[in-house]
Amino acid sequence: MRISDLLAIGELRLRLLTGDPAKEFTGVHITDLPEPGRYLSGGELVLTGMMWRTSPDDAARFVAALAEAGVAALGAGQAWLGHVPDDLVAACAAAGLTLVEVPTEVSFRTLAELVVPRLSGDARDALGRHRRLLTAVAEGAALPELFALTAAELGVTGAVVSATGRVIVGSAEDPVRLARAYLTASRLPCRVGEHTIFGVGRGHRAAGWLLACDGDLLDRPDIGYELAACVAVEHSRMEEGRRVERRLAEQLVTAALAEAGPAELDARLRTCGLDAAEPYAIVNATVLTAGRPGLTMGSSGEQGPAALGGQVVEELLAREVVAAVWTDGAVALVPLRGSTASGVAEQLSAGVEVLSALPGTRVCVGLSGALTGAVAVKGGVEEAGHARRLAEVRGGGVVTSDEIYTHALLLATTPGDVRRSFAGRLLGPLLDYDGRHQSELVRTLGTFLDCAGSWNACAERMHVHVNTVRYRIKRVEELTGRDLSTMTDRVDFFLALRAG
């Protein structure tokens, strides 16, 4: 039962003095002990006549005992003092404890007799819903049926949406907007337009689901929590069912990298649901986080970049694939049934773009080209891994195999400290000069190389005179001892600009 339900009982004439009226309580306890904490179990509405109060300093000690015990709210009667003192109001406000004023003419016994039967009714209703839910689960009901059943009993409508913006069950007009709000919310639940958003289950938001309930449920969060818990139960059951599939995918990758024979690889490919002649692509993914951001309702334990990357890939591809957690990222084989590798890349990119809203989190995905046959798995895993490492160098995103057969692959596979050292030694004098003189030698150099060494094209792009370009390039050569008329030095500068 919520405090707001209690305040709505007109005959009690209660008045909220401070705190959250949406606070739920599970029982009623009457006490005038100065430190009643040992007799409280948490979640109660405590009623007190304030006979414990002998001075204003007593309020802070009494409220601290209640807060430590985890009580939901305090009801203070006026009979002893004739009013509720300001020091008690201030202590409750400081402790975040909801405080209700009980008028002199209302006895605590009357209040308890009105409340207890309602609490029992709430418990019976909840127990009945849980029994019906368990029956539906036992009979094999899937998530859509369970969601519809629970939502109807609670009297709410809405949808479950993945963090990538995919509607899983229910109906939502703008799921991407809801997903972005879920990813960026400082706390849940929260209001987004005409919806109230709750987190589903525990874990990192990048791989999470959200529950979007129609209407404002911030004053009745228990309804959203109950529906979200129902969805979380089914989500956990679905995860259990995917463990075997993930293990089979892991065994296939292990065998491929160990260069097992074609017959064994073909057999393992079939156990993963793929025919040897069927085209597929391979995805390699990691999710890099700063600290432990992005948690929904608490942490279920730290997840490494590969484990979290596998969960995200499965969500990005609408849970139509499973990802094997590998030492070098999560690996998933994606059947190209009626699609192409570029089509898969577009689908991945759209989801990763949504996830980019999550602070402190970088989703890095590499995608191989189209492959056929089990013997191609090893090359595809390596290809997707190179592409993913390039994505990490770029700070996240999706990189396809088309992009790695360039200088970018060389940079991606070079240790970061080596890249920074190379760029620093070559570009350091130019950066120092630009810093001292507010000049644009580095920018001019980059534009000059992008224009294939054309003075006029560089001048036109930078909106300066061609002689200005010639002067700046000469200064670059003087400061670095390099000759930009030679291909060797042009290549070095080109790589240095991209390595830095």
mmCIF file of N, CA and C in Angstrom, residues 73-169:
data_model
loop_
_atom_site.group_PDB
_atom_site.id
_atom_site.type_symbol
_atom_site.label_atom_id
_atom_site.label_comp_id
_atom_site.label_asym_id
_atom_site.label_seq_id
_atom_site.Cartn_x
_atom_site.Cartn_y
_atom_site.Cartn_z
ATOM 1 N N ALA A 73 7.800 4.967 6.296
ATOM 2 C CA ALA A 73 7.260 6.286 6.605
ATOM 3 C C ALA A 73 6.970 6.383 8.088
ATOM 4 N N LEU A 74 6.752 7.606 8.553
ATOM 5 C CA LEU A 74 6.437 7.889 9.948
ATOM 6 C C LEU A 74 5.137 8.670 10.023
ATOM 7 N N GLY A 75 4.245 8.220 10.886
ATOM 8 C CA GLY A 75 3.012 8.957 11.164
ATOM 9 C C GLY A 75 3.090 9.516 12.565
ATOM 10 N N ALA A 76 3.064 10.838 12.705
ATOM 11 C CA ALA A 76 3.208 11.494 14.002
ATOM 12 C C ALA A 76 1.856 12.024 14.465
ATOM 13 N N GLY A 77 1.427 11.617 15.674
ATOM 14 C CA GLY A 77 0.158 12.071 16.234
ATOM 15 C C GLY A 77 0.291 13.409 16.961
ATOM 16 N N GLN A 78 -0.791 14.173 16.984
ATOM 17 C CA GLN A 78 -0.775 15.494 17.626
ATOM 18 C C GLN A 78 -1.209 15.448 19.094
ATOM 19 N N ALA A 79 -1.701 14.297 19.570
ATOM 20 C CA ALA A 79 -2.355 14.245 20.876
ATOM 21 C C ALA A 79 -1.449 14.695 22.020
ATOM 22 N N TRP A 80 -0.197 14.334 22.025
ATOM 23 C CA TRP A 80 0.693 14.635 23.141
ATOM 24 C C TRP A 80 1.147 16.098 23.142
ATOM 25 N N LEU A 81 1.624 16.585 21.993
ATOM 26 C CA LEU A 81 2.156 17.961 21.934
ATOM 27 C C LEU A 81 1.183 18.963 21.334
ATOM 28 N N GLY A 82 0.132 18.456 20.674
ATOM 29 C CA GLY A 82 -0.820 19.356 20.029
ATOM 30 C C GLY A 82 -0.407 19.764 18.634
ATOM 31 N N HIS A 83 0.786 19.377 18.226
ATOM 32 C CA HIS A 83 1.269 19.687 16.883
ATOM 33 C C HIS A 83 2.472 18.791 16.588
ATOM 34 N N VAL A 84 2.910 18.789 15.355
ATOM 35 C CA VAL A 84 4.135 18.077 14.985
ATOM 36 C C VAL A 84 5.260 19.104 14.937
ATOM 37 N N PRO A 85 6.258 19.005 15.789
ATOM 38 C CA PRO A 85 7.302 20.043 15.875
ATOM 39 C C PRO A 85 8.166 20.118 14.618
ATOM 40 N N ASP A 86 8.674 21.314 14.386
ATOM 41 C CA ASP A 86 9.501 21.545 13.198
ATOM 42 C C ASP A 86 10.768 20.712 13.198
ATOM 43 N N ASP A 87 11.318 20.414 14.387
ATOM 44 C CA ASP A 87 12.566 19.645 14.423
ATOM 45 C C ASP A 87 12.351 18.223 13.908
ATOM 46 N N LEU A 88 11.158 17.657 14.093
ATOM 47 C CA LEU A 88 10.863 16.327 13.569
ATOM 48 C C LEU A 88 10.696 16.383 12.055
ATOM 49 N N VAL A 89 10.040 17.439 11.567
ATOM 50 C CA VAL A 89 9.877 17.605 10.121
ATOM 51 C C VAL A 89 11.245 17.735 9.452
ATOM 52 N N ALA A 90 12.119 18.552 10.072
ATOM 53 C CA ALA A 90 13.450 18.766 9.504
ATOM 54 C C ALA A 90 14.272 17.478 9.518
ATOM 55 N N ALA A 91 14.176 16.708 10.595
ATOM 56 C CA ALA A 91 14.938 15.456 10.688
ATOM 57 C C ALA A 91 14.473 14.449 9.641
ATOM 58 N N CYS A 92 13.162 14.372 9.436
ATOM 59 C CA CYS A 92 12.638 13.455 8.418
ATOM 60 C C CYS A 92 13.043 13.885 7.012
ATOM 61 N N ALA A 93 12.989 15.193 6.759
ATOM 62 C CA ALA A 93 13.385 15.699 5.445
ATOM 63 C C ALA A 93 14.854 15.394 5.170
ATOM 64 N N ALA A 94 15.705 15.568 6.199
ATOM 65 C CA ALA A 94 17.135 15.315 6.022
ATOM 66 C C ALA A 94 17.418 13.842 5.783
ATOM 67 N N ALA A 95 16.627 12.970 6.405
ATOM 68 C CA ALA A 95 16.840 11.526 6.265
ATOM 69 C C ALA A 95 16.098 10.933 5.081
ATOM 70 N N GLY A 96 15.276 11.754 4.374
ATOM 71 C CA GLY A 96 14.498 11.242 3.251
ATOM 72 C C GLY A 96 13.360 10.345 3.695
ATOM 73 N N LEU A 97 12.868 10.547 4.910
ATOM 74 C CA LEU A 97 11.798 9.727 5.470
ATOM 75 C C LEU A 97 10.465 10.454 5.318
ATOM 76 N N THR A 98 9.486 9.776 4.725
ATOM 77 C CA THR A 98 8.165 10.370 4.542
ATOM 78 C C THR A 98 7.482 10.540 5.897
ATOM 79 N N LEU A 99 6.928 11.734 6.129
ATOM 80 C CA LEU A 99 6.291 12.063 7.415
ATOM 81 C C LEU A 99 4.851 12.501 7.187
ATOM 82 N N VAL A 100 3.933 11.888 7.927
ATOM 83 C CA VAL A 100 2.505 12.192 7.835
ATOM 84 C C VAL A 100 2.008 12.657 9.201
ATOM 85 N N GLU A 101 1.195 13.692 9.197
ATOM 86 C CA GLU A 101 0.596 14.201 10.437
ATOM 87 C C GLU A 101 -0.744 13.505 10.678
ATOM 88 N N VAL A 102 -0.916 12.956 11.892
ATOM 89 C CA VAL A 102 -2.157 12.279 12.273
ATOM 90 C C VAL A 102 -2.907 13.190 13.243
ATOM 91 N N PRO A 103 -4.123 13.642 12.915
ATOM 92 C CA PRO A 103 -4.854 14.581 13.784
ATOM 93 C C PRO A 103 -5.206 13.962 15.142
ATOM 94 N N THR A 104 -5.444 14.799 16.107
ATOM 95 C CA THR A 104 -5.711 14.364 17.474
ATOM 96 C C THR A 104 -6.901 13.420 17.561
ATOM 97 N N GLU A 105 -7.941 13.677 16.779
ATOM 98 C CA GLU A 105 -9.178 12.907 16.884
ATOM 99 C C GLU A 105 -9.091 11.531 16.234
ATOM 100 N N VAL A 106 -8.004 11.218 15.574
ATOM 101 C CA VAL A 106 -7.842 9.914 14.935
ATOM 102 C C VAL A 106 -6.907 9.054 15.788
ATOM 103 N N SER A 107 -7.430 7.943 16.292
ATOM 104 C CA SER A 107 -6.591 7.056 17.105
ATOM 105 C C SER A 107 -5.767 6.153 16.204
ATOM 106 N N PHE A 108 -4.618 5.765 16.702
ATOM 107 C CA PHE A 108 -3.757 4.866 15.938
ATOM 108 C C PHE A 108 -4.448 3.530 15.700
ATOM 109 N N ARG A 109 -5.268 3.091 16.675
ATOM 110 C CA ARG A 109 -5.964 1.826 16.513
ATOM 111 C C ARG A 109 -6.934 1.883 15.334
ATOM 112 N N THR A 110 -7.662 3.018 15.225
ATOM 113 C CA THR A 110 -8.591 3.190 14.109
ATOM 114 C C THR A 110 -7.850 3.170 12.778
ATOM 115 N N LEU A 111 -6.722 3.870 12.750
ATOM 116 C CA LEU A 111 -5.938 3.929 11.521
ATOM 117 C C LEU A 111 -5.449 2.532 11.123
ATOM 118 N N ALA A 112 -4.934 1.786 12.101
ATOM 119 C CA ALA A 112 -4.426 0.451 11.812
ATOM 120 C C ALA A 112 -5.536 -0.479 11.347
ATOM 121 N N GLU A 113 -6.724 -0.366 11.957
ATOM 122 C CA GLU A 113 -7.840 -1.236 11.575
ATOM 123 C C GLU A 113 -8.302 -0.971 10.148
ATOM 124 N N LEU A 114 -8.146 0.259 9.689
ATOM 125 C CA LEU A 114 -8.503 0.576 8.311
ATOM 126 C C LEU A 114 -7.446 0.088 7.323
ATOM 127 N N VAL A 115 -6.204 0.161 7.752
ATOM 128 C CA VAL A 115 -5.099 -0.123 6.827
ATOM 129 C C VAL A 115 -4.823 -1.607 6.663
ATOM 130 N N VAL A 116 -4.794 -2.361 7.745
ATOM 131 C CA VAL A 116 -4.369 -3.755 7.698
ATOM 132 C C VAL A 116 -5.182 -4.597 6.712
ATOM 133 N N PRO A 117 -6.545 -4.499 6.707
ATOM 134 C CA PRO A 117 -7.291 -5.294 5.712
ATOM 135 C C PRO A 117 -6.926 -4.938 4.276
ATOM 136 N N ARG A 118 -6.618 -3.687 4.015
ATOM 137 C CA ARG A 118 -6.239 -3.288 2.659
ATOM 138 C C ARG A 118 -4.879 -3.860 2.289
ATOM 139 N N LEU A 119 -3.965 -3.877 3.253
ATOM 140 C CA LEU A 119 -2.674 -4.489 2.992
ATOM 141 C C LEU A 119 -2.826 -5.973 2.681
ATOM 142 N N SER A 120 -3.698 -6.630 3.414
ATOM 143 C CA SER A 120 -3.938 -8.056 3.172
ATOM 144 C C SER A 120 -4.520 -8.275 1.786
ATOM 145 N N GLY A 121 -5.436 -7.367 1.377
ATOM 146 C CA GLY A 121 -6.022 -7.475 0.043
ATOM 147 C C GLY A 121 -4.993 -7.299 -1.046
ATOM 148 N N ASP A 122 -4.076 -6.337 -0.860
ATOM 149 C CA ASP A 122 -3.002 -6.146 -1.837
ATOM 150 C C ASP A 122 -2.149 -7.396 -1.946
ATOM 151 N N ALA A 123 -1.830 -7.998 -0.800
ATOM 152 C CA ALA A 123 -0.998 -9.205 -0.819
ATOM 153 C C ALA A 123 -1.722 -10.355 -1.506
ATOM 154 N N ARG A 124 -3.037 -10.481 -1.242
ATOM 155 C CA ARG A 124 -3.783 -11.562 -1.894
ATOM 156 C C ARG A 124 -3.833 -11.366 -3.402
ATOM 157 N N ASP A 125 -4.020 -10.100 -3.839
ATOM 158 C CA ASP A 125 -4.052 -9.825 -5.279
ATOM 159 C C ASP A 125 -2.720 -10.183 -5.929
ATOM 160 N N ALA A 126 -1.633 -9.763 -5.285
ATOM 161 C CA ALA A 126 -0.312 -10.044 -5.841
ATOM 162 C C ALA A 126 -0.051 -11.545 -5.891
ATOM 163 N N LEU A 127 -0.452 -12.266 -4.825
ATOM 164 C CA LEU A 127 -0.251 -13.704 -4.796
ATOM 165 C C LEU A 127 -1.045 -14.391 -5.908
ATOM 166 N N GLY A 128 -2.267 -13.915 -6.141
ATOM 167 C CA GLY A 128 -3.074 -14.484 -7.221
ATOM 168 C C GLY A 128 -2.435 -14.265 -8.574
ATOM 169 N N ARG A 129 -1.878 -13.079 -8.812
ATOM 170 C CA ARG A 129 -1.205 -12.802 -10.085
ATOM 171 C C ARG A 129 0.013 -13.714 -10.252
ATOM 172 N N HIS A 130 0.770 -13.881 -9.171
ATOM 173 C CA HIS A 130 1.963 -14.711 -9.256
ATOM 174 C C HIS A 130 1.595 -16.163 -9.564
ATOM 175 N N ARG A 131 0.513 -16.641 -8.972
ATOM 176 C CA ARG A 131 0.092 -18.011 -9.243
ATOM 177 C C ARG A 131 -0.322 -18.181 -10.704
ATOM 178 N N ARG A 132 -1.067 -17.207 -11.224
ATOM 179 C CA ARG A 132 -1.490 -17.299 -12.621
ATOM 180 C C ARG A 132 -0.290 -17.205 -13.564
ATOM 181 N N LEU A 133 0.689 -16.376 -13.188
ATOM 182 C CA LEU A 133 1.903 -16.255 -13.999
ATOM 183 C C LEU A 133 2.672 -17.575 -14.018
ATOM 184 N N LEU A 134 2.831 -18.195 -12.860
ATOM 185 C CA LEU A 134 3.547 -19.458 -12.782
ATOM 186 C C LEU A 134 2.833 -20.545 -13.581
ATOM 187 N N THR A 135 1.518 -20.527 -13.535
ATOM 188 C CA THR A 135 0.750 -21.504 -14.314
ATOM 189 C C THR A 135 1.007 -21.319 -15.805
ATOM 190 N N ALA A 136 1.008 -20.056 -16.244
ATOM 191 C CA ALA A 136 1.251 -19.776 -17.658
ATOM 192 C C ALA A 136 2.649 -20.208 -18.074
ATOM 193 N N VAL A 137 3.647 -19.962 -17.203
ATOM 194 C CA VAL A 137 5.019 -20.380 -17.502
ATOM 195 C C VAL A 137 5.100 -21.895 -17.608
ATOM 196 N N ALA A 138 4.448 -22.583 -16.660
ATOM 197 C CA ALA A 138 4.468 -24.047 -16.664
ATOM 198 C C ALA A 138 3.815 -24.613 -17.918
ATOM 199 N N GLU A 139 2.841 -23.900 -18.453
ATOM 200 C CA GLU A 139 2.149 -24.367 -19.654
ATOM 201 C C GLU A 139 2.875 -23.977 -20.940
ATOM 202 N N GLY A 140 4.046 -23.347 -20.793
ATOM 203 C CA GLY A 140 4.867 -23.046 -21.960
ATOM 204 C C GLY A 140 4.567 -21.716 -22.635
ATOM 205 N N ALA A 141 3.903 -20.804 -21.952
ATOM 206 C CA ALA A 141 3.587 -19.507 -22.557
ATOM 207 C C ALA A 141 4.873 -18.745 -22.863
ATOM 208 N N ALA A 142 4.929 -18.104 -24.025
ATOM 209 C CA ALA A 142 6.090 -17.311 -24.421
ATOM 210 C C ALA A 142 5.949 -15.885 -23.902
ATOM 211 N N LEU A 143 6.986 -15.071 -24.135
ATOM 212 C CA LEU A 143 7.002 -13.718 -23.600
ATOM 213 C C LEU A 143 5.789 -12.889 -24.015
ATOM 214 N N PRO A 144 5.344 -12.908 -25.289
ATOM 215 C CA PRO A 144 4.170 -12.092 -25.638
ATOM 216 C C PRO A 144 2.932 -12.438 -24.807
ATOM 217 N N GLU A 145 2.695 -13.737 -24.590
ATOM 218 C CA GLU A 145 1.526 -14.136 -23.802
ATOM 219 C C GLU A 145 1.678 -13.727 -22.339
ATOM 220 N N LEU A 146 2.872 -13.925 -21.779
ATOM 221 C CA LEU A 146 3.099 -13.558 -20.378
ATOM 222 C C LEU A 146 2.990 -12.052 -20.181
ATOM 223 N N PHE A 147 3.529 -11.297 -21.134
ATOM 224 C CA PHE A 147 3.463 -9.839 -21.025
ATOM 225 C C PHE A 147 2.019 -9.367 -21.099
ATOM 226 N N ALA A 148 1.270 -9.909 -22.054
ATOM 227 C CA ALA A 148 -0.125 -9.503 -22.201
ATOM 228 C C ALA A 148 -0.939 -9.875 -20.968
ATOM 229 N N LEU A 149 -0.687 -11.062 -20.407
ATOM 230 C CA LEU A 149 -1.413 -11.514 -19.218
ATOM 231 C C LEU A 149 -1.159 -10.601 -18.033
ATOM 232 N N THR A 150 0.112 -10.340 -17.738
ATOM 233 C CA THR A 150 0.455 -9.525 -16.576
ATOM 234 C C THR A 150 0.032 -8.076 -16.766
ATOM 235 N N ALA A 151 0.245 -7.530 -17.961
ATOM 236 C CA ALA A 151 -0.142 -6.139 -18.217
ATOM 237 C C ALA A 151 -1.639 -5.954 -18.059
ATOM 238 N N ALA A 152 -2.432 -6.925 -18.537
ATOM 239 C CA ALA A 152 -3.886 -6.822 -18.419
ATOM 240 C C ALA A 152 -4.320 -6.867 -16.956
ATOM 241 N N GLU A 153 -3.697 -7.728 -16.165
ATOM 242 C CA GLU A 153 -4.072 -7.837 -14.758
ATOM 243 C C GLU A 153 -3.695 -6.586 -13.977
ATOM 244 N N LEU A 154 -2.589 -5.951 -14.380
ATOM 245 C CA LEU A 154 -2.162 -4.727 -13.696
ATOM 246 C C LEU A 154 -2.833 -3.490 -14.264
ATOM 247 N N GLY A 155 -3.499 -3.650 -15.403
ATOM 248 C CA GLY A 155 -4.203 -2.521 -15.996
ATOM 249 C C GLY A 155 -3.304 -1.514 -16.669
ATOM 250 N N VAL A 156 -2.202 -1.981 -17.286
ATOM 251 C CA VAL A 156 -1.291 -1.064 -17.972
ATOM 252 C C VAL A 156 -1.071 -1.549 -19.400
ATOM 253 N N THR A 157 -0.610 -0.646 -20.254
ATOM 254 C CA THR A 157 -0.220 -0.980 -21.621
ATOM 255 C C THR A 157 1.168 -0.423 -21.864
ATOM 256 N N GLY A 158 1.837 -0.979 -22.855
ATOM 257 C CA GLY A 158 3.176 -0.492 -23.144
ATOM 258 C C GLY A 158 3.937 -1.472 -23.993
ATOM 259 N N ALA A 159 5.267 -1.432 -23.875
ATOM 260 C CA ALA A 159 6.124 -2.275 -24.708
ATOM 261 C C ALA A 159 7.430 -2.553 -23.999
ATOM 262 N N VAL A 160 8.058 -3.641 -24.401
ATOM 263 C CA VAL A 160 9.427 -3.938 -23.989
ATOM 264 C C VAL A 160 10.316 -3.651 -25.188
ATOM 265 N N VAL A 161 11.371 -2.876 -24.975
ATOM 266 C CA VAL A 161 12.246 -2.425 -26.056
ATOM 267 C C VAL A 161 13.687 -2.718 -25.662
ATOM 268 N N SER A 162 14.502 -3.143 -26.611
ATOM 269 C CA SER A 162 15.918 -3.366 -26.334
ATOM 270 C C SER A 162 16.652 -2.025 -26.322
ATOM 271 N N ALA A 163 17.861 -2.048 -25.750
ATOM 272 C CA ALA A 163 18.667 -0.828 -25.710
ATOM 273 C C ALA A 163 19.072 -0.377 -27.103
ATOM 274 N N THR A 164 18.959 -1.251 -28.089
ATOM 275 C CA THR A 164 19.286 -0.889 -29.474
ATOM 276 C C THR A 164 18.096 -0.302 -30.211
ATOM 277 N N GLY A 165 16.935 -0.209 -29.549
ATOM 278 C CA GLY A 165 15.764 0.401 -30.169
ATOM 279 C C GLY A 165 14.853 -0.568 -30.877
ATOM 280 N N ARG A 166 14.942 -1.863 -30.549
ATOM 281 C CA ARG A 166 14.085 -2.871 -31.177
ATOM 282 C C ARG A 166 12.923 -3.213 -30.256
ATOM 283 N N VAL A 167 11.697 -3.195 -30.800
ATOM 284 C CA VAL A 167 10.525 -3.574 -30.007
ATOM 285 C C VAL A 167 10.513 -5.095 -29.863
ATOM 286 N N ILE A 168 10.532 -5.567 -28.641
ATOM 287 C CA ILE A 168 10.560 -6.997 -28.372
ATOM 288 C C ILE A 168 9.156 -7.539 -28.209
ATOM 289 N N VAL A 169 8.317 -6.805 -27.511
ATOM 290 C CA VAL A 169 6.922 -7.192 -27.330
ATOM 291 C C VAL A 169 6.125 -5.934 -27.008
#
